[in-house]
Amino acid sequence: MRIVSISLPTPFYIGPVNVYLIAEDPITIIDTGPKTKEAIAALRAGLRGAGFMVSDIRRIVLTHAHEDHCGLARSLRDEAKNAEVFVHEWETGHRVGRLEYAEHRHLLVRAGVPDDEIAGMRKMYEGVRMYADSFDDHEYNPLWDEAELEFATGTLRIVHTPGHTPGSCSFVREADRTIIAGDCVLKRVTPNPILSPDPVDPSKRFPSLAEYLVSLARLRTFAPTLVHGGHGDVVHDYDELFHRYIRAINERQAQVIGLLSREGSSPWEISRAMFPQTDDVHRFLAVSEAVAHLDLAHSEGKIALELAGEREIYRLQ
Ligand SMILES: [Zn+2]
Ligand SMILES: [Zn+2]
């Protein structure tokens, strides 16, 4: 089963995205790139280089529904007639937009984000949304944890690896312990646990960092020899990366706790103290990071949480 990595340009800060062609029947692509002329041209060139065309694609599988990964799914499906789309049910970005407005607004208000900042984040997101088409519920097939994608001479095991997003999935070829991990594993940066509503109860927040730690440990049980991430180079030494991530998460958690006082702070205030220079999309990522670490520290009993009206205030115990 031949796995061909194709790098596509994106208009986003993260840089190019990796998509993967599984060059075996049924011809499958894992992730698609954003909906831009440049990305589709690069994808066509990459497919051609491997001896294929878009019309050969039978399955479009998404690691998660961020625009840089899922943006072209609808156009590819339409061009490759009858290709099927697969994504985890907890991934909502393929529907009417990743930021279901009311639910996300509620999470941002709880995190202490001021109204004008929420409006700015919303506007910024409207711009990002243009890089992906949405799907209706009946237009995709759900990916199930522990199910398999079958190919003529092998299988890829589906492993639900929530954290970066609630419905993130990885794909494991057990024969040689190769993993395609989307944004769960990135060689150079620690992936951001994005602030998300809980898919089971959207009035709650998804415990993204706690889930992410479980996902990292779960991937480790496969003793991977090679991990293909959503951006950047392949990872040969997963154990080294695993320990580096754990160290980075522990250091960040200590930093967040160090910024708290007995009077307490909102996640928004902590995010501004951690990343004073950030603007635009990065303010949303910064508040996501602050919430994720405060949430984890609180669930581990290290800090206290109170509500001031709707807003959360974390403080030293
Ligand atoms: Zn992502
Ligand atoms: Zn990504």
mmCIF file with all atom_site columns, C-alpha atoms in Angstrom, residues 51 77 119 158 210 225 240 249 262 303:
data_model
loop_
_atom_site.group_PDB
_atom_site.id
_atom_site.type_symbol
_atom_site.label_atom_id
_atom_site.label_alt_id
_atom_site.label_comp_id
_atom_site.label_asym_id
_atom_site.label_entity_id
_atom_site.label_seq_id
_atom_site.pdbx_PDB_ins_code
_atom_site.Cartn_x
_atom_site.Cartn_y
_atom_site.Cartn_z
_atom_site.occupancy
_atom_site.B_iso_or_equiv
_atom_site.pdbx_formal_charge
_atom_site.auth_seq_id
_atom_site.auth_comp_id
_atom_site.auth_asym_id
_atom_site.auth_atom_id
_atom_site.pdbx_PDB_model_num
ATOM 1  C CA . GLY A 1 51  ? 0.134   8.576  -11.982 1.00 0.00 ? 51  GLY A CA 1
ATOM 2  C CA . ARG A 1 77  ? -16.065 14.829 -4.428  1.00 0.00 ? 77  ARG A CA 1
ATOM 3  C CA . ALA A 1 119 ? -16.902 40.410 17.366  1.00 0.00 ? 119 ALA A CA 1
ATOM 4  C CA . ILE A 1 158 ? -8.971  4.364  12.291  1.00 0.00 ? 158 ILE A CA 1
ATOM 5  C CA . ALA A 1 210 ? -6.861  16.250 28.838  1.00 0.00 ? 210 ALA A CA 1
ATOM 6  C CA . THR A 1 225 ? 8.213   3.906  13.369  1.00 0.00 ? 225 THR A CA 1
ATOM 7  C CA . GLU A 1 240 ? 11.317  11.849 21.539  1.00 0.00 ? 240 GLU A CA 1
ATOM 8  C CA . ILE A 1 249 ? 2.735   21.074 28.229  1.00 0.00 ? 249 ILE A CA 1
ATOM 9  C CA . ARG A 1 262 ? -5.263  34.791 44.995  1.00 0.00 ? 262 ARG A CA 1
ATOM 10 C CA . ILE A 1 303 ? -6.078  25.708 41.117  1.00 0.00 ? 303 ILE A CA 1
#
